[in-house]
Coordinates of C-alpha atoms and ligand atoms in Angstrom, one line a residue:
A26 CA -69.8 -8.8 101.0
A27 CA -70.0 -12.2 102.6
A28 CA -68.0 -15.4 102.6
N29 CA -68.1 -19.1 103.6
V30 CA -65.6 -21.9 103.9
Y31 CA -66.0 -24.7 101.3
N32 CA -63.4 -27.4 100.5
H33 CA -61.1 -25.8 103.1
M34 CA -61.1 -22.5 101.1
V35 CA -62.7 -19.2 101.6
M36 CA -65.5 -18.7 99.1
P37 CA -67.3 -15.4 98.3
T38 CA -71.0 -15.8 98.8
S39 CA -72.3 -12.3 98.0
Y40 CA -71.0 -8.9 96.9
G41 CA -73.5 -7.2 99.1
N42 CA -76.6 -7.1 97.0
P43 CA -78.2 -10.6 96.9
L44 CA -81.4 -9.5 95.3
G45 CA -79.5 -7.5 92.6
E46 CA -77.3 -10.6 91.9
Y47 CA -80.4 -12.7 91.6
Q48 CA -82.0 -10.3 89.1
Q49 CA -78.9 -10.2 87.0
L50 CA -78.6 -14.0 87.1
I51 CA -82.3 -14.3 85.8
N52 CA -82.2 -11.4 83.3
G53 CA -78.5 -10.7 82.5
V54 CA -75.2 -12.2 83.4
V55 CA -73.2 -12.7 86.6
M56 CA -69.6 -13.9 87.2
W57 CA -68.8 -16.2 90.2
D58 CA -65.4 -17.1 91.7
V59 CA -66.1 -20.8 92.4
A60 CA -62.4 -21.8 92.7
V61 CA -63.5 -23.7 95.8
E62 CA -65.0 -26.3 93.4
R63 CA -61.6 -28.1 93.6
Q64 CA -60.5 -30.7 91.1
V65 CA -59.5 -34.1 92.3
A66 CA -57.4 -35.4 89.5
L67 CA -57.0 -39.2 88.8
R68 CA -54.0 -39.7 86.5
G69 CA -52.6 -42.9 85.2
P70 CA -53.6 -46.1 83.3
D71 CA -56.2 -46.9 85.9
A72 CA -57.9 -43.5 86.0
L73 CA -61.1 -44.6 84.3
R74 CA -61.1 -47.9 86.4
L75 CA -60.9 -45.8 89.6
A76 CA -63.6 -43.3 88.4
R77 CA -65.9 -46.2 87.7
M78 CA -65.3 -47.7 91.1
L79 CA -66.2 -44.4 92.7
T80 CA -69.5 -43.6 91.1
P81 CA -72.8 -45.5 90.6
R82 CA -73.3 -43.6 87.4
N83 CA -72.8 -45.6 84.2
L84 CA -69.7 -44.4 82.5
D85 CA -69.7 -46.9 79.5
K86 CA -70.0 -43.9 77.1
L87 CA -67.7 -41.5 78.8
V88 CA -65.6 -39.5 76.3
I89 CA -63.1 -36.7 76.5
G90 CA -64.9 -33.4 76.2
Q91 CA -68.2 -34.4 77.7
G92 CA -68.7 -33.8 81.4
K93 CA -71.1 -35.8 83.6
Y94 CA -72.8 -35.2 87.0
V95 CA -71.6 -38.2 89.1
P96 CA -72.9 -38.8 92.6
I97 CA -70.4 -40.6 94.8
C98 CA -71.6 -43.0 97.6
N99 CA -70.0 -44.9 100.4
Y100 CA -70.4 -48.7 100.9
E101 CA -73.8 -48.1 102.6
G102 CA -75.1 -46.2 99.6
V103 CA -74.9 -42.9 101.5
I104 CA -74.0 -40.0 99.2
I105 CA -70.7 -38.5 100.1
N106 CA -70.3 -36.0 97.2
D107 CA -71.9 -35.1 93.9
P108 CA -69.1 -33.9 91.6
V109 CA -69.0 -33.0 87.9
L110 CA -66.7 -35.5 86.2
L111 CA -64.5 -34.4 83.2
Q112 CA -62.2 -36.8 81.3
V113 CA -59.5 -34.3 80.2
A114 CA -57.2 -36.8 78.6
D115 CA -56.9 -40.6 77.9
N116 CA -55.3 -41.2 81.3
E117 CA -56.7 -38.3 83.3
I118 CA -60.1 -37.7 84.9
W119 CA -61.1 -34.7 87.1
L120 CA -63.8 -34.7 89.8
S121 CA -65.0 -31.2 90.3
I122 CA -66.0 -31.8 93.9
A123 CA -68.6 -30.4 96.3
D124 CA -67.6 -29.8 99.9
S125 CA -66.1 -33.1 101.2
D126 CA -62.6 -34.7 101.1
I127 CA -62.9 -37.0 98.1
G128 CA -59.2 -36.9 97.4
L129 CA -58.6 -38.9 100.5
W130 CA -61.4 -41.3 99.7
A131 CA -60.2 -41.8 96.1
S132 CA -56.6 -42.4 97.0
A133 CA -57.5 -44.9 99.6
I134 CA -59.7 -46.8 97.2
A135 CA -57.0 -46.7 94.5
G136 CA -54.4 -48.1 97.0
A137 CA -56.7 -50.8 98.3
H138 CA -57.3 -52.1 94.8
N139 CA -53.6 -51.8 93.7
M140 CA -54.5 -49.4 91.0
D141 CA -51.9 -47.7 88.8
V142 CA -53.2 -44.2 89.3
R143 CA -52.1 -41.0 91.1
V144 CA -54.7 -38.9 92.9
F145 CA -53.9 -35.3 93.5
E146 CA -55.5 -31.8 93.5
A147 CA -55.1 -30.2 90.1
D148 CA -54.2 -26.5 89.7
A149 CA -57.6 -25.7 88.2
S150 CA -60.1 -23.2 89.5
P151 CA -63.5 -22.6 88.0
L152 CA -64.9 -19.2 87.3
A153 CA -68.6 -19.4 86.4
I154 CA -70.4 -17.0 84.0
Q155 CA -74.2 -17.6 84.4
G156 CA -77.4 -16.1 83.1
P157 CA -79.2 -15.6 79.7
L158 CA -76.5 -13.2 78.5
A159 CA -73.6 -15.5 79.5
I160 CA -73.5 -16.8 75.9
D161 CA -72.8 -13.3 74.7
V162 CA -69.9 -12.8 77.1
A163 CA -68.5 -16.3 76.1
R164 CA -68.7 -15.4 72.4
A165 CA -66.9 -12.1 73.1
L166 CA -64.2 -13.8 74.9
F167 CA -63.7 -17.0 72.8
G168 CA -65.6 -16.6 69.5
D169 CA -68.7 -18.2 68.1
W170 CA -67.5 -21.8 68.5
V171 CA -68.9 -21.6 72.1
D172 CA -72.4 -21.9 70.6
S173 CA -71.5 -25.5 69.5
L174 CA -70.8 -26.7 73.1
N175 CA -73.5 -29.0 74.3
Y176 CA -74.7 -29.0 77.9
F177 CA -71.8 -30.2 80.2
A178 CA -69.4 -30.4 77.2
F179 CA -66.0 -28.8 77.5
K180 CA -63.0 -27.8 75.4
Q181 CA -59.4 -26.9 76.2
T182 CA -58.3 -23.5 75.0
E183 CA -56.5 -20.4 76.1
L184 CA -57.2 -16.7 76.5
N185 CA -54.3 -14.2 76.2
G186 CA -52.0 -17.1 77.1
I187 CA -54.1 -18.2 80.1
P188 CA -54.7 -22.0 79.9
L189 CA -58.3 -22.8 80.3
I190 CA -61.0 -25.4 80.0
V191 CA -64.3 -23.9 78.9
A192 CA -67.4 -25.9 79.9
R193 CA -71.1 -25.3 79.3
S194 CA -72.1 -25.9 82.9
G195 CA -72.7 -24.1 86.2
W196 CA -74.7 -24.3 89.4
S197 CA -77.8 -22.6 88.0
K198 CA -80.5 -23.3 85.5
Q199 CA -80.1 -20.0 83.7
G200 CA -77.4 -21.3 81.3
G201 CA -73.8 -20.4 81.1
F202 CA -70.2 -21.5 81.2
E203 CA -67.5 -22.4 83.6
L204 CA -63.9 -21.4 82.8
Y205 CA -61.5 -23.8 84.6
L206 CA -58.4 -21.7 85.1
R207 CA -55.4 -24.0 84.7
D208 CA -52.7 -21.6 86.2
G209 CA -53.5 -20.3 89.6
S210 CA -51.1 -17.4 89.1
R211 CA -53.4 -15.9 86.4
G212 CA -56.6 -15.6 88.4
T213 CA -56.7 -11.9 88.6
D214 CA -55.9 -11.6 84.9
L215 CA -58.8 -14.0 84.0
W216 CA -61.2 -12.2 86.4
N217 CA -60.4 -8.8 84.8
L218 CA -60.7 -10.1 81.2
V219 CA -64.2 -11.6 81.9
A220 CA -65.3 -8.4 83.8
E221 CA -64.2 -6.3 80.8
A222 CA -65.8 -8.5 78.1
G223 CA -69.0 -8.4 80.2
V224 CA -69.3 -4.6 80.4
P225 CA -71.6 -4.3 77.3
F226 CA -73.8 -7.0 78.9
G227 CA -74.0 -5.5 82.4
I228 CA -72.0 -8.3 84.1
V229 CA -71.8 -8.1 87.9
P230 CA -69.9 -10.2 90.4
G231 CA -71.9 -12.6 92.4
A232 CA -71.9 -16.1 93.8
P233 CA -74.0 -19.3 93.5
N234 CA -77.4 -18.0 94.3
G235 CA -79.5 -19.4 97.1
I236 CA -82.9 -18.4 95.7
E237 CA -82.3 -19.4 92.1
R238 CA -81.0 -22.8 93.2
L239 CA -84.2 -23.4 95.3
E240 CA -86.4 -22.5 92.3
S241 CA -84.3 -24.9 90.1
G242 CA -84.1 -27.7 92.7
L243 CA -80.3 -28.0 92.5
I244 CA -78.8 -30.1 95.3
A245 CA -76.3 -28.6 97.8
Y246 CA -74.3 -31.5 99.1
G247 CA -73.8 -31.2 102.9
G248 CA -76.6 -28.6 103.2
D249 CA -79.5 -30.7 101.8
T250 CA -77.9 -34.0 102.8
D251 CA -77.3 -35.6 106.2
N252 CA -75.1 -38.6 107.2
V253 CA -77.7 -41.1 105.9
T254 CA -79.0 -39.5 102.7
N255 CA -79.0 -41.8 99.7
P256 CA -79.3 -40.7 96.1
F257 CA -82.8 -42.1 95.6
E258 CA -84.1 -39.9 98.4
L259 CA -82.6 -36.9 96.5
G260 CA -84.3 -37.9 93.3
L261 CA -81.0 -38.7 91.6
D262 CA -82.4 -42.1 90.3
K263 CA -81.4 -41.4 86.7
F264 CA -77.7 -41.2 87.7
I265 CA -77.7 -44.5 89.6
D266 CA -77.2 -47.7 87.5
V267 CA -77.3 -50.7 89.9
D268 CA -77.8 -53.0 86.9
Q269 CA -74.6 -52.3 85.0
A270 CA -71.9 -55.0 84.8
Q271 CA -69.4 -52.7 86.4
D272 CA -68.8 -53.0 90.1
F273 CA -68.8 -49.8 92.1
I274 CA -68.8 -48.8 95.8
G275 CA -72.2 -49.0 97.3
K276 CA -73.7 -51.2 94.6
A277 CA -75.1 -53.9 96.9
A278 CA -76.5 -51.3 99.3
L279 CA -78.1 -49.2 96.6
K280 CA -79.7 -52.3 95.0
V281 CA -81.4 -53.0 98.3
I282 CA -82.4 -49.4 98.8
K283 CA -83.9 -49.3 95.3
E284 CA -85.8 -52.5 95.8
N285 CA -87.2 -51.4 99.2
G286 CA -88.0 -47.8 98.2
T287 CA -87.1 -44.8 100.4
K288 CA -88.8 -43.6 103.5
R289 CA -87.9 -40.0 102.9
R290 CA -87.8 -37.8 99.8
F291 CA -86.3 -34.4 98.9
I292 CA -89.1 -32.1 97.9
G293 CA -90.1 -28.4 97.5
L294 CA -92.1 -26.4 100.0
K295 CA -94.3 -23.4 99.4
I296 CA -94.2 -21.5 102.7
G297 CA -96.5 -18.9 104.1
G298 CA -95.6 -15.7 106.1
A299 CA -94.2 -12.4 105.0
P300 CA -91.5 -12.5 102.3
F301 CA -88.1 -13.4 103.7
T302 CA -85.4 -10.9 103.0
A303 CA -82.7 -13.4 102.2
S304 CA -82.2 -17.1 101.7
T305 CA -81.4 -19.1 104.8
E306 CA -79.2 -22.1 104.8
T307 CA -79.7 -23.2 108.4
R308 CA -81.4 -26.6 108.9
V309 CA -84.8 -26.3 110.6
D310 CA -87.6 -28.7 111.6
V311 CA -90.7 -29.5 109.6
T312 CA -93.7 -30.9 111.5
L313 CA -96.9 -32.6 110.5
N314 CA -99.7 -31.8 113.0
G315 CA -97.0 -31.0 115.5
S316 CA -94.7 -34.0 115.1
Y317 CA -91.3 -33.9 113.5
V318 CA -91.3 -35.4 109.9
G319 CA -88.1 -34.0 108.5
Y320 CA -85.8 -31.0 107.9
S321 CA -85.7 -28.1 105.6
S322 CA -82.2 -27.2 104.6
S323 CA -82.9 -23.8 102.9
Y324 CA -85.7 -21.4 102.4
G325 CA -86.3 -17.9 101.1
F326 CA -88.6 -15.6 99.1
S327 CA -88.8 -16.4 95.4
P328 CA -89.7 -13.4 93.2
R329 CA -90.6 -15.7 90.3
V330 CA -92.8 -18.1 92.3
G331 CA -94.2 -15.0 94.2
S332 CA -94.0 -16.8 97.5
N333 CA -91.7 -18.0 100.2
I334 CA -90.3 -21.4 99.1
G335 CA -87.9 -24.0 100.5
V336 CA -86.5 -27.5 100.0
A337 CA -86.9 -30.3 102.5
M338 CA -86.2 -33.9 103.2
L339 CA -89.5 -35.3 104.5
S340 CA -91.0 -38.7 105.3
V341 CA -93.0 -40.1 102.4
A342 CA -96.0 -40.3 104.8
A343 CA -95.8 -36.6 105.5
I344 CA -95.5 -35.8 101.7
A345 CA -98.6 -37.9 101.0
A346 CA -100.6 -36.2 103.8
S347 CA -102.9 -33.4 102.8
G348 CA -102.3 -30.3 104.9
G349 CA -100.9 -29.9 108.4
L350 CA -97.3 -29.2 107.5
E351 CA -95.4 -26.5 109.4
I352 CA -91.9 -25.2 109.3
V353 CA -89.9 -23.6 112.1
T354 CA -88.5 -20.3 110.6
E355 CA -87.0 -17.1 111.9
Q356 CA -90.6 -15.7 111.6
G357 CA -91.8 -18.6 113.9
L358 CA -94.0 -21.5 112.9
L359 CA -95.3 -21.1 109.3
P360 CA -97.7 -23.2 107.2
A361 CA -96.1 -25.1 104.3
E362 CA -97.3 -27.2 101.5
V363 CA -95.4 -29.8 99.3
V364 CA -94.5 -28.8 95.8
A365 CA -92.6 -30.9 93.2
L366 CA -89.1 -29.9 92.3
P367 CA -88.0 -27.9 90.4
F368 CA -90.4 -25.0 91.2
I369 CA -89.5 -23.5 87.8
Ligands
THG8 N1 -69.7 -27.0 88.7 C1 -68.4 -27.5 88.9 N2 -68.1 -28.1 90.0 C2 -69.0 -28.2 91.0 C3 -70.3 -27.7 90.9 C4 -70.6 -27.0 89.7 N3 -68.6 -28.8 92.2 C5 -69.5 -28.6 93.3 C6 -70.9 -28.7 93.0 N4 -71.2 -27.8 91.9 C7 -71.3 -30.1 92.6 N5 -72.7 -30.3 92.6 C8 -73.5 -30.1 91.5 C9 -74.9 -30.2 91.6 C10 -75.7 -30.1 90.5 C11 -75.2 -29.8 89.3 C12 -73.8 -29.6 89.1 C13 -73.0 -29.8 90.2 C14 -76.1 -29.6 88.1 N6 -77.1 -30.4 88.1 C15 -78.1 -30.3 87.0 C16 -79.4 -30.7 87.6 O1 -79.5 -31.3 88.6 O2 -80.5 -30.3 87.0 C17 -77.7 -31.1 85.8 C18 -77.5 -32.5 86.1 C19 -77.4 -33.3 84.8 O3 -78.4 -33.4 84.0 O4 -76.3 -33.9 84.5 O5 -75.8 -28.9 87.2 O6 -71.7 -26.5 89.5 N7 -67.5 -27.4 87.9

């Protein structure tokens, strides 16, 4: 077993068999305790106004019951988190945050704009069920209505008296659900119910998977990003609307960045060498003909690509060059070539 700290909480990162957890995620179903994905709640008449000030994503069509991936930037257009947003009631919006202190940021913005909204951490802890058989586990737990949930849609419900939000989301591209537990005292009950319902489908405990996320090109805020990363570098263009009427933090800066184009870009790498035994999340240098051209934030062996792969933030010049890229790994210097994300 292994663990990490995320949003000031301990997070399980493996139950001791990373390859087995990967295979189950691709072919079966896994359950992840992702309670560290904390919910920053915005409650009050100005909840939507605050949410719109916080994200460059256009929220004109936001409705209760449909979640959205909403990058958050600072005034320089630097990404400072990439939460999933859920409007859970007329006057209440949740930001299911990645690893940075958005509660402090949001309450400061609300105060500075005299908004009538309270910002607090909700008692809500996601448990993810991911993989092609996740739908079967969700049906067994809740009934066939789960089939009608669209991607990122969610519904309030309960399970044996445990209050939940069931969402069709999760940090993998294998499909699945996230159960937002709304009563922290019932965590063990929920875990046991899911584990039991999953027995016929071979469910195993796991954690957000480092290899699958490389294959799928999902962004890990804080790992893949540095203190100057903007959403265009990350390829998040479709979530950034600088032309909307709504004002939001970073709008002026993002307009300029979009006009000028970016000097770096987040891309995939196909890497040589012997298969790595596990995914590595340590930041390492990438060089072109010996000169530094960017960093790789994670690499590992992909069984489905059949090669070592990684993700990297590289200069556009290095991406355009043909050949000569190398990456500094635990195996030493290895040749690398640029591949579009996602790998699969
Ligand atoms: N689920 C929930 N909360 C979270 C995460 C999650 N908080 C932390 C972290 N993960 C937030 N970051 C992401 C990053 C990517 C995605 C979700 C949350 C994601 N992206 C898809 C993609 O990039 O292809 C889909 C984006 C879209 O089309 O809207 O799923 O996982 N509750």
